[in-house]
PDB file of C-alpha atoms in Angstrom:
ATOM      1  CA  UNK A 174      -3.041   2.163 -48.798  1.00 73.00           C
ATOM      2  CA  UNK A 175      -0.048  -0.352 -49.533  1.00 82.00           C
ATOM      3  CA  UNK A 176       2.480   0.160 -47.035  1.00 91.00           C
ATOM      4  CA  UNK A 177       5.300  -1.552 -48.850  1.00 96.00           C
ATOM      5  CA  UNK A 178       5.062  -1.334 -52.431  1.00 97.00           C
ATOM      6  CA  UNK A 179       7.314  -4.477 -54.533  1.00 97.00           C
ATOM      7  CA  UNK A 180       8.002  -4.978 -57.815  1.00 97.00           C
ATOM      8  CA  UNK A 181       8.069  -6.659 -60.553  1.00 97.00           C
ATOM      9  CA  UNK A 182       5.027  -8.451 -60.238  1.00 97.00           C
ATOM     10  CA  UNK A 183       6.623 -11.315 -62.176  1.00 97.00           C
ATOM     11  CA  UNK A 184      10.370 -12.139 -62.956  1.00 98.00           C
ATOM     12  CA  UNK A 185      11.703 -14.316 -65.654  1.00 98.00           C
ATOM     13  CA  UNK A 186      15.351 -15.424 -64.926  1.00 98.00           C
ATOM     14  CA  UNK A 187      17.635 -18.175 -66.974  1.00 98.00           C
ATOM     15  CA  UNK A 188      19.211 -20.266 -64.592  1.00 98.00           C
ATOM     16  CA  UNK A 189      22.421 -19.224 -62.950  1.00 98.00           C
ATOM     17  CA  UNK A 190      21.227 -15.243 -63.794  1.00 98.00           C
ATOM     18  CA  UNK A 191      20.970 -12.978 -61.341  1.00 98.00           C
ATOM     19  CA  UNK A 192      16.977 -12.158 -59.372  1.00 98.00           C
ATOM     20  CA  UNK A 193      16.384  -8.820 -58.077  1.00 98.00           C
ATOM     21  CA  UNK A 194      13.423  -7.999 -56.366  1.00 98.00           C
ATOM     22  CA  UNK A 195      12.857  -4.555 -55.038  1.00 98.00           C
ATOM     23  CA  UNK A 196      10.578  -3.021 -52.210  1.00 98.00           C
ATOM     24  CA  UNK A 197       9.861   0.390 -50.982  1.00 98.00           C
ATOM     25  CA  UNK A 198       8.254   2.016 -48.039  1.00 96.00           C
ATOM     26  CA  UNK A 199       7.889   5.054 -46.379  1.00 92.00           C
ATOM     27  CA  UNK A 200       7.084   4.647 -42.840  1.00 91.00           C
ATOM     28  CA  UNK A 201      10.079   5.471 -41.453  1.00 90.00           C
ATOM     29  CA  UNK A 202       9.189   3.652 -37.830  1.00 91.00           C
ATOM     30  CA  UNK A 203       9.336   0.024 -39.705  1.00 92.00           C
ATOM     31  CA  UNK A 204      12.236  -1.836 -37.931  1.00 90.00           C
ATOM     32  CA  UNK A 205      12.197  -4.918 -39.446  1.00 92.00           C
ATOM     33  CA  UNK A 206      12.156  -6.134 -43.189  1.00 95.00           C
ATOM     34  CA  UNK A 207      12.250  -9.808 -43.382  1.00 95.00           C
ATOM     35  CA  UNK A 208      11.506 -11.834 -47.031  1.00 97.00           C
ATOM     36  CA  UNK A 209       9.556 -14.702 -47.152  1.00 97.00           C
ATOM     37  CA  UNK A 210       9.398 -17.565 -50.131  1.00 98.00           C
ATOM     38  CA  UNK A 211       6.308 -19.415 -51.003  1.00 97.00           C
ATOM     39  CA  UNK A 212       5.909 -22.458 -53.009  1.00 97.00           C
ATOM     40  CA  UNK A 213       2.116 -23.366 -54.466  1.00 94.00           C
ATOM     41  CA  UNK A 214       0.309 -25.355 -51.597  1.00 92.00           C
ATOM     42  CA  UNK A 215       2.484 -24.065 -48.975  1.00 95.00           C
ATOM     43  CA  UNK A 216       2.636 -21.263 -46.105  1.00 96.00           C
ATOM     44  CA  UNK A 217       5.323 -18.457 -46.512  1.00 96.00           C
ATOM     45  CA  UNK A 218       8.623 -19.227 -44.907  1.00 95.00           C
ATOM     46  CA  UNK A 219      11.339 -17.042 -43.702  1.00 93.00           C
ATOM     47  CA  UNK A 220      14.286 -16.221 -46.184  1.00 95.00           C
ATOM     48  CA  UNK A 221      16.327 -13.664 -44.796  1.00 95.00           C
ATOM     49  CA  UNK A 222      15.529 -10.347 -42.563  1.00 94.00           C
ATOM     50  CA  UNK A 223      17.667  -7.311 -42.244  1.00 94.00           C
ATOM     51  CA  UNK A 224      17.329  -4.071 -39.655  1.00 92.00           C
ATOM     52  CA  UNK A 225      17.352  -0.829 -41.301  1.00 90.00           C
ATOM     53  CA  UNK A 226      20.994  -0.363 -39.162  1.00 92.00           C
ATOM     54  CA  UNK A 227      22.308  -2.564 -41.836  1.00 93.00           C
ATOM     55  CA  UNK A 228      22.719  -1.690 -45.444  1.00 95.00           C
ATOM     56  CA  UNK A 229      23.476  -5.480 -46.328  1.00 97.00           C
ATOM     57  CA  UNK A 230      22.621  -9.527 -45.453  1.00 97.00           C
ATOM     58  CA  UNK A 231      23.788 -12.335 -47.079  1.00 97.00           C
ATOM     59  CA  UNK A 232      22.939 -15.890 -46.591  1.00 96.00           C
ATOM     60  CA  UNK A 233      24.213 -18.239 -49.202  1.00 97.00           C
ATOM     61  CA  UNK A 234      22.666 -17.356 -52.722  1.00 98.00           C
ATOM     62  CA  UNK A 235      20.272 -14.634 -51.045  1.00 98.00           C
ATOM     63  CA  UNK A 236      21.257 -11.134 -50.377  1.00 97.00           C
ATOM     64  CA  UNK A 237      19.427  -8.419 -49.155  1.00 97.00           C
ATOM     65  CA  UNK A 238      20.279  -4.742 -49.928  1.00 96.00           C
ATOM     66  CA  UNK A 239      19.203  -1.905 -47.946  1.00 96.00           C
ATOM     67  CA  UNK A 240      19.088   1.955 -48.442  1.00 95.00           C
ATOM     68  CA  UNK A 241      17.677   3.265 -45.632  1.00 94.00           C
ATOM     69  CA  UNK A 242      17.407   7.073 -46.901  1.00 94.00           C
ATOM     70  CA  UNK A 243      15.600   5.644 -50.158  1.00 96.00           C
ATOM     71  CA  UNK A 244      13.287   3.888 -47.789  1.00 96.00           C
ATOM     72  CA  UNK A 245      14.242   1.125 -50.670  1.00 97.00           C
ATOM     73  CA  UNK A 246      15.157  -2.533 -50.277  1.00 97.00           C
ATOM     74  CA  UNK A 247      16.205  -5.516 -52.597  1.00 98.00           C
ATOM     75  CA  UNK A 248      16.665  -8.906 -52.603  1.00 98.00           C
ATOM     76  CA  UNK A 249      18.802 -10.453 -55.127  1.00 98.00           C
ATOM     77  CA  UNK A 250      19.009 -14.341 -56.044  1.00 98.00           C
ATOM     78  CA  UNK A 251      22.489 -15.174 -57.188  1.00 98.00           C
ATOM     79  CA  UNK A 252      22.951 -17.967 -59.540  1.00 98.00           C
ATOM     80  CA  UNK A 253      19.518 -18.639 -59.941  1.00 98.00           C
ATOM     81  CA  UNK A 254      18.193 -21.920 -60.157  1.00 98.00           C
ATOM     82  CA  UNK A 255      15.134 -23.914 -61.275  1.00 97.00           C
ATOM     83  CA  UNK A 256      14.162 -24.551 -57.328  1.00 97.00           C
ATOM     84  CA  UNK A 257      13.845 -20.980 -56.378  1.00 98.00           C
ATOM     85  CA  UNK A 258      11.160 -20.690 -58.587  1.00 98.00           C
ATOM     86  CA  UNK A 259       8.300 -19.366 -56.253  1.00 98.00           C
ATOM     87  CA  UNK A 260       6.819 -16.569 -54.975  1.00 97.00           C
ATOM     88  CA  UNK A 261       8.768 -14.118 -53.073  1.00 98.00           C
ATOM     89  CA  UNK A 262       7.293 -11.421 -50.448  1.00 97.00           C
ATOM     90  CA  UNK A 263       9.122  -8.632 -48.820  1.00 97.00           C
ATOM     91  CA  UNK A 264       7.142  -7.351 -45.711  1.00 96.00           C
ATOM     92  CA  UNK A 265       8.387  -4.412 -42.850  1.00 94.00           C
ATOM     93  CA  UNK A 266       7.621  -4.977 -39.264  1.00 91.00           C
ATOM     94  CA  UNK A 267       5.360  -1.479 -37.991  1.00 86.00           C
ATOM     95  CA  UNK A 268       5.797   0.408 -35.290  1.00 77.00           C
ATOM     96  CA  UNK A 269       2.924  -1.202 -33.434  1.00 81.00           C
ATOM     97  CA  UNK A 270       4.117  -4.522 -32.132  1.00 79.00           C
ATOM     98  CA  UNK A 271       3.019  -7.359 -33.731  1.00 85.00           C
ATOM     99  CA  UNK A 272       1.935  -5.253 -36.658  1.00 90.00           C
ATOM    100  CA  UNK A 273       3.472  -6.854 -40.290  1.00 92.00           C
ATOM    101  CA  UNK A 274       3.097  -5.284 -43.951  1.00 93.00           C
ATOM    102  CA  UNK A 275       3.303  -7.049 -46.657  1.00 95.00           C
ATOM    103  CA  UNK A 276       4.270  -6.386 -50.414  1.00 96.00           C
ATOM    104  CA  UNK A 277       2.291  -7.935 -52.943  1.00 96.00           C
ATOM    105  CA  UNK A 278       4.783 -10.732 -54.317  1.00 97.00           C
ATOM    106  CA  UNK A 279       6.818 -11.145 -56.816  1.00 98.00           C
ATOM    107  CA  UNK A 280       5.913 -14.521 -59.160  1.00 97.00           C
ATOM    108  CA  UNK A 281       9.489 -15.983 -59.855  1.00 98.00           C
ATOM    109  CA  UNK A 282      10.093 -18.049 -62.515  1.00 98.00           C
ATOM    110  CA  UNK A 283      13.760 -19.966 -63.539  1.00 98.00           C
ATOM    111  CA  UNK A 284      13.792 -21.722 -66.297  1.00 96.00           C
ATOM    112  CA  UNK A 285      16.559 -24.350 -67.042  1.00 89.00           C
TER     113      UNK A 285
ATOM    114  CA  UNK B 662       8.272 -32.006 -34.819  1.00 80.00           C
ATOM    115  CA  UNK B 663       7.443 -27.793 -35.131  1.00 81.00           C
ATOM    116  CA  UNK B 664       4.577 -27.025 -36.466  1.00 94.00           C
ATOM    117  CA  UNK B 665       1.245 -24.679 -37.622  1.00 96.00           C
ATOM    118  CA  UNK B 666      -1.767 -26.699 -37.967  1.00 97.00           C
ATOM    119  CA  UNK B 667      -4.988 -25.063 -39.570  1.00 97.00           C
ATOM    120  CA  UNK B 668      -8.451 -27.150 -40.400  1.00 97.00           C
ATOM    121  CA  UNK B 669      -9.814 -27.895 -42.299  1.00 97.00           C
ATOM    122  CA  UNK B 670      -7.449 -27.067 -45.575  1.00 97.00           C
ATOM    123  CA  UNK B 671     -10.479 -26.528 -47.968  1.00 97.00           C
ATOM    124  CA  UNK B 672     -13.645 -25.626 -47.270  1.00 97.00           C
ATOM    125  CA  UNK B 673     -16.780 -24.541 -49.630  1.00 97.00           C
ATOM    126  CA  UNK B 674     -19.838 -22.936 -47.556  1.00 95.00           C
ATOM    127  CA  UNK B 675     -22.547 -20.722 -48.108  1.00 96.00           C
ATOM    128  CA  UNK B 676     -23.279 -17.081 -47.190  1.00 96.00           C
ATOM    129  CA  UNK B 677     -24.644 -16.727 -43.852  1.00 96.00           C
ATOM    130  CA  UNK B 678     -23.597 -20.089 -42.152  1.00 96.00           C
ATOM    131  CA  UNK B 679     -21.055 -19.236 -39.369  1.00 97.00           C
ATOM    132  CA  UNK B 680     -17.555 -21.427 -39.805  1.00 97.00           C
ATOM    133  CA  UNK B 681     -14.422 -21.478 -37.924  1.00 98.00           C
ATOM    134  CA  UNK B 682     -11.199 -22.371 -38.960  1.00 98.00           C
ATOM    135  CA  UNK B 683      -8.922 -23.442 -35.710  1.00 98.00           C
ATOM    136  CA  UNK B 684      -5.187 -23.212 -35.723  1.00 98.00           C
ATOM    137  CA  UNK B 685      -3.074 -24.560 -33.022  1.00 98.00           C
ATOM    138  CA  UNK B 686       0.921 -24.218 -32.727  1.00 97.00           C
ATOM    139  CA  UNK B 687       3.135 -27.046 -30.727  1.00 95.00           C
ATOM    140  CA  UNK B 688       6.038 -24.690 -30.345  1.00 93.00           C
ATOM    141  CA  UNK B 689       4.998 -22.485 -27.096  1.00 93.00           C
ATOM    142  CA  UNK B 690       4.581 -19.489 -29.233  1.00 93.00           C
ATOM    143  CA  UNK B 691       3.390 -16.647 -27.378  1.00 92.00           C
ATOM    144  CA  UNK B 692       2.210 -14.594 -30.651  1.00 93.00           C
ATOM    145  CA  UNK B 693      -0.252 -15.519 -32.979  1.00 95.00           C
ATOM    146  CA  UNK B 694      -1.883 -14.363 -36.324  1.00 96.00           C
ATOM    147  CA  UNK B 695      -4.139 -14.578 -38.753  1.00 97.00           C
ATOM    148  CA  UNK B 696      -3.612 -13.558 -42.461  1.00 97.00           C
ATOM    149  CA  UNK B 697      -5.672 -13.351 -45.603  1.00 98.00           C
ATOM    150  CA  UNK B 698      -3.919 -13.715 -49.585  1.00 97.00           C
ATOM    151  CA  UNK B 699      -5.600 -12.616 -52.406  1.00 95.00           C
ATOM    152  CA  UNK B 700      -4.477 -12.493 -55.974  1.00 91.00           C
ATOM    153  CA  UNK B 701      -2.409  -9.570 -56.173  1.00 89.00           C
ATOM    154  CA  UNK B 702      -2.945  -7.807 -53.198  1.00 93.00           C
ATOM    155  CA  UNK B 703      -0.270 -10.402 -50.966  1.00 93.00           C
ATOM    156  CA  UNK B 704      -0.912 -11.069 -47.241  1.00 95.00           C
ATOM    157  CA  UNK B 705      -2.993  -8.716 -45.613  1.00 96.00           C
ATOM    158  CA  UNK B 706      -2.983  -9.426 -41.843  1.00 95.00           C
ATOM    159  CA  UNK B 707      -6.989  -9.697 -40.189  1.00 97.00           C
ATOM    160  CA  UNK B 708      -5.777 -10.126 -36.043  1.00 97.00           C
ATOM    161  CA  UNK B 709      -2.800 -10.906 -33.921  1.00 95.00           C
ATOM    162  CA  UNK B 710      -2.570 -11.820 -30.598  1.00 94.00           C
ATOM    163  CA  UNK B 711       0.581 -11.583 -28.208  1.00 91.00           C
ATOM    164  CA  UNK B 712      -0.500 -12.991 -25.657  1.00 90.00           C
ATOM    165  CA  UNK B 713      -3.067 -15.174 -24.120  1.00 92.00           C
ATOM    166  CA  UNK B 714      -6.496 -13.338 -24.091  1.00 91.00           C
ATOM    167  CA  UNK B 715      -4.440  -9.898 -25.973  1.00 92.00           C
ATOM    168  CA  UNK B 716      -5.955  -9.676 -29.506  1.00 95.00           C
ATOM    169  CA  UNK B 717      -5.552  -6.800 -31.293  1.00 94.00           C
ATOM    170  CA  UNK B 718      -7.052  -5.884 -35.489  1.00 95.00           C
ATOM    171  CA  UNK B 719      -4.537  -5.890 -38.315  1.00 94.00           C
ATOM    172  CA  UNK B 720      -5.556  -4.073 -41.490  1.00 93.00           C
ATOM    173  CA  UNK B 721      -8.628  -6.053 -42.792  1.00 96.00           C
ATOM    174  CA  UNK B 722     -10.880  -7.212 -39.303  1.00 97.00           C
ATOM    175  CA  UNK B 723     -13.971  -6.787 -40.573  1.00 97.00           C
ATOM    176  CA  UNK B 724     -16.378  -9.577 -40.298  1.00 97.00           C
ATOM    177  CA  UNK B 725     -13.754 -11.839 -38.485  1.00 98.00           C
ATOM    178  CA  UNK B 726     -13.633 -12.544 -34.571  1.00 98.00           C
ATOM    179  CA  UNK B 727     -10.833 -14.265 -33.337  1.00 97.00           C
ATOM    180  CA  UNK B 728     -10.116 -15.210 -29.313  1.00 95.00           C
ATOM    181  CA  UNK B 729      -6.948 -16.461 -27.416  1.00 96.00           C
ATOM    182  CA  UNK B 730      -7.818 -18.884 -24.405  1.00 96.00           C
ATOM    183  CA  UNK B 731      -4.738 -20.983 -24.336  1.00 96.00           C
ATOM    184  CA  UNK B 732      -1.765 -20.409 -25.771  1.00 95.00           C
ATOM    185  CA  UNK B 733      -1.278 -23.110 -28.410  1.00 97.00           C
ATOM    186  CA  UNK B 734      -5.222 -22.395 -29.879  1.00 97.00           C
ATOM    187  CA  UNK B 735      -6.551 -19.073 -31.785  1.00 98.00           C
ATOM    188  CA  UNK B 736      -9.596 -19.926 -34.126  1.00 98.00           C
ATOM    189  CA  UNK B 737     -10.744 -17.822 -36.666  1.00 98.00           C
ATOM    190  CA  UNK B 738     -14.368 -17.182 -36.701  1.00 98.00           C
ATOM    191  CA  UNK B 739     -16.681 -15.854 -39.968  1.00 97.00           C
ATOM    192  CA  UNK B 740     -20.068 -15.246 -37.766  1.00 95.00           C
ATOM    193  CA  UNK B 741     -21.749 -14.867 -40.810  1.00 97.00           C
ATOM    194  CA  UNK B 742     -19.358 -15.166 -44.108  1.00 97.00           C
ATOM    195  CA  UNK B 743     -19.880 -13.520 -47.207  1.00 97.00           C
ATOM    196  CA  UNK B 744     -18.771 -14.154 -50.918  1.00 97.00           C
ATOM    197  CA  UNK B 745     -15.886 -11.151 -50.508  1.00 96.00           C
ATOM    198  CA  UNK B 746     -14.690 -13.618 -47.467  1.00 98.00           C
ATOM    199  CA  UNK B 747     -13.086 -16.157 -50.546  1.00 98.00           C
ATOM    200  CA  UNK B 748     -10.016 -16.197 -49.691  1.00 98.00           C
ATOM    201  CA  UNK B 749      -6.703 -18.275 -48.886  1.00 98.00           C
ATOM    202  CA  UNK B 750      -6.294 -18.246 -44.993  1.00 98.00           C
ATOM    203  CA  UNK B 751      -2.966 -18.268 -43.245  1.00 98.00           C
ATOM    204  CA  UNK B 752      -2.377 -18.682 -39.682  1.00 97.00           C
ATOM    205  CA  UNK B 753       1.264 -18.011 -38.081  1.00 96.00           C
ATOM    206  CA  UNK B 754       3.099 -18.097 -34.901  1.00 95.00           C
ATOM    207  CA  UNK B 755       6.360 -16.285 -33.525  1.00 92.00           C
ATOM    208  CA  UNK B 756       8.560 -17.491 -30.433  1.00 88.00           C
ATOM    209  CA  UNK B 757       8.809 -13.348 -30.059  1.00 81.00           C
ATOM    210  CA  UNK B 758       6.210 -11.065 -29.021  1.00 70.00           C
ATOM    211  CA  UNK B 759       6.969  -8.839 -31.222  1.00 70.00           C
ATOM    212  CA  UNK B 760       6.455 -11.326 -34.030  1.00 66.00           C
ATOM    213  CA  UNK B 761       8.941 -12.110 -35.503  1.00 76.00           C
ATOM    214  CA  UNK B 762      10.309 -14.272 -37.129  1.00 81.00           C
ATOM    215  CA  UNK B 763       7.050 -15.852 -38.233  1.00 85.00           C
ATOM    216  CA  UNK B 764       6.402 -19.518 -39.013  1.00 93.00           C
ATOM    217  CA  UNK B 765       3.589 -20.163 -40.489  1.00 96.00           C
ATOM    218  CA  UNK B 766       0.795 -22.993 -41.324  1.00 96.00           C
ATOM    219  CA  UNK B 767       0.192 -24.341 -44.962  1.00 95.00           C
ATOM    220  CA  UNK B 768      -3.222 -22.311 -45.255  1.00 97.00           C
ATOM    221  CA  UNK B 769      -7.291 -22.848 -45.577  1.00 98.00           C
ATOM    222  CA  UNK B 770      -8.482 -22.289 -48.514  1.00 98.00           C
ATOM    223  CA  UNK B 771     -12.653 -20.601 -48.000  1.00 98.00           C
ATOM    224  CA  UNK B 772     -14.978 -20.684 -50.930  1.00 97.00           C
ATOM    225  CA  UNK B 773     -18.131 -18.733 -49.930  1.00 97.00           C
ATOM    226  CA  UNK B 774     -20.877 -19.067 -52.270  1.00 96.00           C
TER     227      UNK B 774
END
């Protein structure tokens, strides 16, 4: 059974568009929904995180949006550009510590 | 510099022969864990360990054994891999017990024929 449940499974974006990737769950003890980018040949690495007391992050280009009574989150990309092209992962920390769910990734692709 | 290392990166074996794939962080992490990725199913996670000699299953253990007897070391070991055991292998390490955030290592990739 997925736990977190992302979509799309692949994005097309024209550089300096907007990305949006969304993510939903419904174990309500998660506590922790970090993103994580992956290029090809590489290990995921840490985006941005939020805690469901927040309904918003931002860090540069990267925002994450968060609707905790939707048990719904997003990340957007703003001006999108030809080196965020990767795959993106949204995952919720469980209520067993040390316990991580991850979506299944969305395949980003900006094209010039 | 900070760092996950896994070995080997690639590996092609057959069914049956027992492998292990080490990983070993420089950071002083005290949580570990192992992860699987398969085509459109993401990261599923296999075992985690907080602590030193504290292992604990994630969603997919079966057929793995893992162990924790210093804190920089926590091999991955296929006692007797199968063909459904293909997979790319992540291993990844958090200053927090609780695991996050999580850095991770550039990945093994198993071919079990």
């Amino acid at each position: 059974q997925q736990q977190v449940k992302q979509s799309p499974q692949s994005l097309i974006v024209q550089k300096g568009g907007i990305s949006i990737i969304n993510c939903a769950y419904e174990n309500t003890a998660f506590d922790y929904f970090p993103w994580y980018q992956q290029f090809p040949g590489k290990g995921p690495a840490l985006l941005i995180a939020i805690r469901p007391d927040v309904s918003e992050k931002k860090e540069g280009r990267f925002t994450i949006s968060f609707n905790k009574s939707a048990k719904q989150f997003s990340l957007h990309i703003m001006d999108s550009q030809p080196g965020d092209s990767a795959t993106y992962f949204c995952a919720a920390r469980g209520s067993t510590l040390g316990r991580l769910y991850f979506g299944r990734g969305t395949q980003l692709t900006v094209w010039p | 510099e900070a760092q996950v290392t896994q070995n080997p990166r690639y590996l092609i074996t057959v069914t049956g022969k027992k492998l292990t794939v080490t990983c070993s962080q420089n950071m002083n992490h005290e949580y570990m864990s192992w992860y699987r990725q398969d085509p459109g199913l993401g990261l599923r996670q296999i075992y985690y360990s907080m602590n030193v000699e504290v292992t604990d299953k994630g969603d997919v253990p079966e057929g793995y054994k893992v162990s924790r007897k210093e804190k920089r070391n926590f091999p991955l070991i296929l006692e007797s891999p199968s063909p459904n055991q293909t997979s790319l292998y992540f291993c990844a390490s958090s200053y927090t017990p609780q695991g996050q955030p999580q850095h991770f290592g550039d990945g093994t990739r198993l071919s079990i024929l």
